[in-house]
PDB file of C-alpha atoms and ligand atoms in Angstrom:
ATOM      1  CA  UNK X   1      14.184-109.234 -75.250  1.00 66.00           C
ATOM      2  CA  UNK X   2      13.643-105.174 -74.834  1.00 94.00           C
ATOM      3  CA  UNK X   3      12.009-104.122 -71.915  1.00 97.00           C
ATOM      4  CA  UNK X   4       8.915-102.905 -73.846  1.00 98.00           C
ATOM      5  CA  UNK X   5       8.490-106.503 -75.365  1.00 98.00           C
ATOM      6  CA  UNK X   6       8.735-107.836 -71.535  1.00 98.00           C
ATOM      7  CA  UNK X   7       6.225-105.677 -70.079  1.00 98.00           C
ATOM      8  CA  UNK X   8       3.701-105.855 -73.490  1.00 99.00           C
ATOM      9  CA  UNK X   9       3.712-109.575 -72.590  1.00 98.00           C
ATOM     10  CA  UNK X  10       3.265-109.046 -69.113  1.00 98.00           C
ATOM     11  CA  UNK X  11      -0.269-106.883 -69.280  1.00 99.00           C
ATOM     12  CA  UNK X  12      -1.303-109.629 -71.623  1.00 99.00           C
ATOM     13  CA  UNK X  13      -1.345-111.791 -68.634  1.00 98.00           C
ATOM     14  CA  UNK X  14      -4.056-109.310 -67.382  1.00 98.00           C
ATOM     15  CA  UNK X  15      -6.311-110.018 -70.288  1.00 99.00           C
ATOM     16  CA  UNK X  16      -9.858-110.333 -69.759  1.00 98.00           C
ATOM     17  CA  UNK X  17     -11.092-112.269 -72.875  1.00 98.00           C
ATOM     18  CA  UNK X  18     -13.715-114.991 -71.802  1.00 98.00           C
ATOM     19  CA  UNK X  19     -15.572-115.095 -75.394  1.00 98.00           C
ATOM     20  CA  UNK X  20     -12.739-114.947 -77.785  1.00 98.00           C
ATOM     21  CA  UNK X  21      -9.781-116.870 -75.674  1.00 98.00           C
ATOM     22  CA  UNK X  22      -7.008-114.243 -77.219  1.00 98.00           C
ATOM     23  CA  UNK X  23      -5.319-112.611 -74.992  1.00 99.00           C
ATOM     24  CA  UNK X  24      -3.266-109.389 -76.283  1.00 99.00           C
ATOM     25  CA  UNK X  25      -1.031-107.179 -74.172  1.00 99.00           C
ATOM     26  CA  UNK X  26       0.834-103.957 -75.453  1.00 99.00           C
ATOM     27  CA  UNK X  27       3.373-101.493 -73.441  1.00 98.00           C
ATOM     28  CA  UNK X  28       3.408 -97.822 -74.956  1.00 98.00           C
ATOM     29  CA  UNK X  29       6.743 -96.173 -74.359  1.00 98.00           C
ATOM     30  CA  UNK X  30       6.369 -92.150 -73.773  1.00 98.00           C
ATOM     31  CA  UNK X  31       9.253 -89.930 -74.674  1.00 98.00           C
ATOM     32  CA  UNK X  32       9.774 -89.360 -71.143  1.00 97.00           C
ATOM     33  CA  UNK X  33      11.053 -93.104 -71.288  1.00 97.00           C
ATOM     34  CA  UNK X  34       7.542 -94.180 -68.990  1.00 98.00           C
ATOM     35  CA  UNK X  35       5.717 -97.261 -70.206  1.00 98.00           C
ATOM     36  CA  UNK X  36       2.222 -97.682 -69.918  1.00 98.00           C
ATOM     37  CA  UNK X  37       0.567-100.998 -70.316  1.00 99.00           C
ATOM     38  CA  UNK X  38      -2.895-102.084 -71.619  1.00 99.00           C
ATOM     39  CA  UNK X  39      -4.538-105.751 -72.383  1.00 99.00           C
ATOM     40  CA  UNK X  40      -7.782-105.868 -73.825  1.00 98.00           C
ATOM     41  CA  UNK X  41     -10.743-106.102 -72.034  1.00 98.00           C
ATOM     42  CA  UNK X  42     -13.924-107.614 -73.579  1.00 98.00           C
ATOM     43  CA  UNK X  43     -17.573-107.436 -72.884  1.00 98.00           C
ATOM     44  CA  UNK X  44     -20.887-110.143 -73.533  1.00 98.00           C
ATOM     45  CA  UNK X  45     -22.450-107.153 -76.086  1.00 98.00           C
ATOM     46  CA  UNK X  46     -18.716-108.321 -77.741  1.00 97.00           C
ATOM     47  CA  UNK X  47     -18.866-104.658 -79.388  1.00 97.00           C
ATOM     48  CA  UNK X  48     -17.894-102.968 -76.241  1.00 98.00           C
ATOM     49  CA  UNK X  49     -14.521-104.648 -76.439  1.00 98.00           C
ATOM     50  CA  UNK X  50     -11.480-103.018 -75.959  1.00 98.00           C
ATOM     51  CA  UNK X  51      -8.376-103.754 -77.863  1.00 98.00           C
ATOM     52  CA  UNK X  52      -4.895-103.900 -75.459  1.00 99.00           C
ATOM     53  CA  UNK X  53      -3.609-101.089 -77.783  1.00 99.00           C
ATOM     54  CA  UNK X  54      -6.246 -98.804 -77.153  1.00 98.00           C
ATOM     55  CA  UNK X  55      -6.196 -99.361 -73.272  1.00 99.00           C
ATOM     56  CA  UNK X  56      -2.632 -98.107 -72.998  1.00 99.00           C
ATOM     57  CA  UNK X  57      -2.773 -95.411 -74.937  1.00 98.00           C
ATOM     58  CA  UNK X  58      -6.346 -93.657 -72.860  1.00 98.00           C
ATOM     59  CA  UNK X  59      -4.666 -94.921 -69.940  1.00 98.00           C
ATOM     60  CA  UNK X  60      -1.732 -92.603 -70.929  1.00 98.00           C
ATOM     61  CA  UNK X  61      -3.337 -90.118 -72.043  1.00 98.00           C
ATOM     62  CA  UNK X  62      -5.486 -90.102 -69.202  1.00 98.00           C
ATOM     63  CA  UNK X  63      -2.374 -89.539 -67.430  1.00 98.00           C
ATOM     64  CA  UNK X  64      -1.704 -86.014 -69.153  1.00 98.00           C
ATOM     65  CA  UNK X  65       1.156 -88.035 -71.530  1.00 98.00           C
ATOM     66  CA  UNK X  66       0.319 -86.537 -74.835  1.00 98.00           C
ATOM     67  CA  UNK X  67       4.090 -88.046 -77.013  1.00 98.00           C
ATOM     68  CA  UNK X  68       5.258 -91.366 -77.608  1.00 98.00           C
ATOM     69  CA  UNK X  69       8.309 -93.071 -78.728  1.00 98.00           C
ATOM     70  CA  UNK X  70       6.926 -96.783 -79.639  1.00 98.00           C
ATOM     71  CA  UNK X  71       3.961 -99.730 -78.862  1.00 98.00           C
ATOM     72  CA  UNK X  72       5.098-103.113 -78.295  1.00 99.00           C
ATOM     73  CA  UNK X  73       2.007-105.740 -79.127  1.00 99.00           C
ATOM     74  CA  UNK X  74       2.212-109.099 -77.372  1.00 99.00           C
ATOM     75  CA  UNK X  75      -0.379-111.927 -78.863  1.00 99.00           C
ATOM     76  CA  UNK X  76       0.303-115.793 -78.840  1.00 99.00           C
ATOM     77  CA  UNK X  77      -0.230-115.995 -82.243  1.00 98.00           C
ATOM     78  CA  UNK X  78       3.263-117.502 -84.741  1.00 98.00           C
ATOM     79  CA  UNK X  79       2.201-114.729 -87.384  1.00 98.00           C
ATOM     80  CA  UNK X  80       2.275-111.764 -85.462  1.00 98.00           C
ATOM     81  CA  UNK X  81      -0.707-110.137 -84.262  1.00 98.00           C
ATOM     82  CA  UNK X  82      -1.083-106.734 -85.852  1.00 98.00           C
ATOM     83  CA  UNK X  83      -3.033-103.800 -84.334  1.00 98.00           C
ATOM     84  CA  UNK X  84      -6.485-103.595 -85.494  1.00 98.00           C
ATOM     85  CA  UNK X  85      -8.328-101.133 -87.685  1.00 98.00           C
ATOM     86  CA  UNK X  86      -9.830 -99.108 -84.908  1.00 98.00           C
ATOM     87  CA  UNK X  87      -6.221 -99.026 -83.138  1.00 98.00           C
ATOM     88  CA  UNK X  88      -4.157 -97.950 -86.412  1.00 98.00           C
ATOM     89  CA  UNK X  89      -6.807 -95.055 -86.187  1.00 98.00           C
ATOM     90  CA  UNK X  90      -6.192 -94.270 -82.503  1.00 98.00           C
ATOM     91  CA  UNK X  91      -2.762 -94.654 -82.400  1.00 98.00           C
ATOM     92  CA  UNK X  92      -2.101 -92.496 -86.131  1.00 98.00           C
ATOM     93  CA  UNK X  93      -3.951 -89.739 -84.050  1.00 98.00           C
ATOM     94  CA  UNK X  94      -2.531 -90.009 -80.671  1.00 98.00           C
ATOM     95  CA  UNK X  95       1.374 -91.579 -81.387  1.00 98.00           C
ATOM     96  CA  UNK X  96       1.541 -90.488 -84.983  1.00 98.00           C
ATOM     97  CA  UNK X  97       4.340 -92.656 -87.048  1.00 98.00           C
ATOM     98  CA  UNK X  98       5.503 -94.194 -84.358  1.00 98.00           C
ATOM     99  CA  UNK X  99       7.291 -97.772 -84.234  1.00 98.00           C
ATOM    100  CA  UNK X 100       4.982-101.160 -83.352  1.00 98.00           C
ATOM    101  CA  UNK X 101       6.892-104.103 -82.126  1.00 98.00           C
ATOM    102  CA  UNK X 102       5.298-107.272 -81.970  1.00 98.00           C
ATOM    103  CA  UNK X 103       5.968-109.949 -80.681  1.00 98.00           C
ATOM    104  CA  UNK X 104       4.702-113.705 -79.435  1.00 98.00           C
ATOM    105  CA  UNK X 105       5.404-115.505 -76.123  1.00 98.00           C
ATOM    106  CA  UNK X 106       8.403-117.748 -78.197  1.00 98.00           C
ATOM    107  CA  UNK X 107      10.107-114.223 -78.220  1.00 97.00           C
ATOM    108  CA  UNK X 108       9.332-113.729 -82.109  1.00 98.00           C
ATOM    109  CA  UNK X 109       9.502-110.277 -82.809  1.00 98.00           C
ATOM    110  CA  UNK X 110       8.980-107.679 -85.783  1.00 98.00           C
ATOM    111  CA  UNK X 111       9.530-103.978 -85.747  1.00 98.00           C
ATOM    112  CA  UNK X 112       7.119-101.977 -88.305  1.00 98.00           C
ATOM    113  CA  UNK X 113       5.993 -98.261 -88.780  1.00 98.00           C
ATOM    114  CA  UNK X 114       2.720 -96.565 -88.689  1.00 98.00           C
ATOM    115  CA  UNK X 115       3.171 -94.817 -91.356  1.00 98.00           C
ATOM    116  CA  UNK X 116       3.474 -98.521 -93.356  1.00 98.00           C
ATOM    117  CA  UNK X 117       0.852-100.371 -91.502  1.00 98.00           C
ATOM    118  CA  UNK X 118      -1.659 -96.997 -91.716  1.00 98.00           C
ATOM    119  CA  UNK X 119      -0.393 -95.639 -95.401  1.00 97.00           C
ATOM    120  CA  UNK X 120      -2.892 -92.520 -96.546  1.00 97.00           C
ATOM    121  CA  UNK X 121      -4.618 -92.179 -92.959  1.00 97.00           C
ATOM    122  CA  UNK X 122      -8.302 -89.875 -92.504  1.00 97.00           C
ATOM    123  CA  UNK X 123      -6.935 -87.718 -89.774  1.00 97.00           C
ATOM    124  CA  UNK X 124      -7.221 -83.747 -88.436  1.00 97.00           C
ATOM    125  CA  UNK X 125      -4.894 -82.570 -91.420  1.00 96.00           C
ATOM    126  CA  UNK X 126      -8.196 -83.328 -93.354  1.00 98.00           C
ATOM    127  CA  UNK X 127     -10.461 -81.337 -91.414  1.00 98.00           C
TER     128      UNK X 127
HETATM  129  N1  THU M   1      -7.388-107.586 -79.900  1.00 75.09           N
HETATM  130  C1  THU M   1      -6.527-106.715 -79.300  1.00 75.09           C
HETATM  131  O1  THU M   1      -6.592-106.467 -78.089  1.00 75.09           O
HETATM  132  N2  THU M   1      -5.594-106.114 -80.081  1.00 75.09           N
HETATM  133  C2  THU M   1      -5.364-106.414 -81.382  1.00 75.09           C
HETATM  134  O2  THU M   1      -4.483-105.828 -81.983  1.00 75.09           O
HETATM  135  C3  THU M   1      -6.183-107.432 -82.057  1.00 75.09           C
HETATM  136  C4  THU M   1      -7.396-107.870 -81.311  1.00 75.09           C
HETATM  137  C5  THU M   1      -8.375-108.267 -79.050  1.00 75.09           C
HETATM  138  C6  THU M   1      -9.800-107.838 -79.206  1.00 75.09           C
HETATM  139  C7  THU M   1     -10.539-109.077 -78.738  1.00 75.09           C
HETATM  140  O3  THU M   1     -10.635-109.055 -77.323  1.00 75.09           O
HETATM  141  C8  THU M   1      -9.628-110.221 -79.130  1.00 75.09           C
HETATM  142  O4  THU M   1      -8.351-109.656 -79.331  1.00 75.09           O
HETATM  143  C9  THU M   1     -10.058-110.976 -80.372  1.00 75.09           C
HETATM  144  O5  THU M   1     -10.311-110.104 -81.419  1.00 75.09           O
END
């Protein structure tokens, strides 16, 4: 088990999610080696929920980090949980093709790409 996997299932301890009952964690490695962690938070208007993946990367970029190496996803789920939609979108724009490693609380794990989870991506180069 990496130290990215650890700590992505580690923030999902920190999950508030009262309405759905899934709790997510992810740990977003900068190139600077620094790992910042998100779980998702959720909301009673339900559309004001945010995904773990998106916490750690505004928390990072909050920070001033602006490059990443890799996101590690942590969901109890045997499939693995991919990011969502609205993260591939954040994270194609903020971490570009970087690597996603899921993985469950067994210690299942998968390694994919951005550039194969997000293939022909809406993003600046368009504008
Ligand atoms: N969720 C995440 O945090 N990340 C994902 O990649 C998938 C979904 C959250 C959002 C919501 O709180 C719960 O999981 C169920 O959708």
């Amino acid at each position: 088990m990496t130290e990215l996997l650890a700590a992505a299932l580690a923030a999902r301890q920190h999950a508030h999610a009262p309405y759905s009952h899934f709790a997510v964690g992810a740990a977003l490695e900068d190139i600077h080696g620094h790992v910042h962690t998100g779980c998702n938070v959720e909301n009673a208007t339900y559309g004001l929920t945010l995904c773990a993946e998106r916490v750690a990367v505004f928390k990072a970029m909050s920070e001033g980090v602006r490059e990443f190496r890799r996101i590690a996803v942590a969901a109890d789920t045997e499939t693995l949980t991919p990011p969502c939609g609205a993260c591939r979108q954040i994270l194609w724009e903020f971490c570009g093709d970087i690597e996603v490693m899921l993985v469950n609380p067994g210690g299942k794990t998968e390694t994919l790409r951005m550039k194969d989870l997000f293939p022909r991506a809406f993003d600046a180069s368009f504008l």
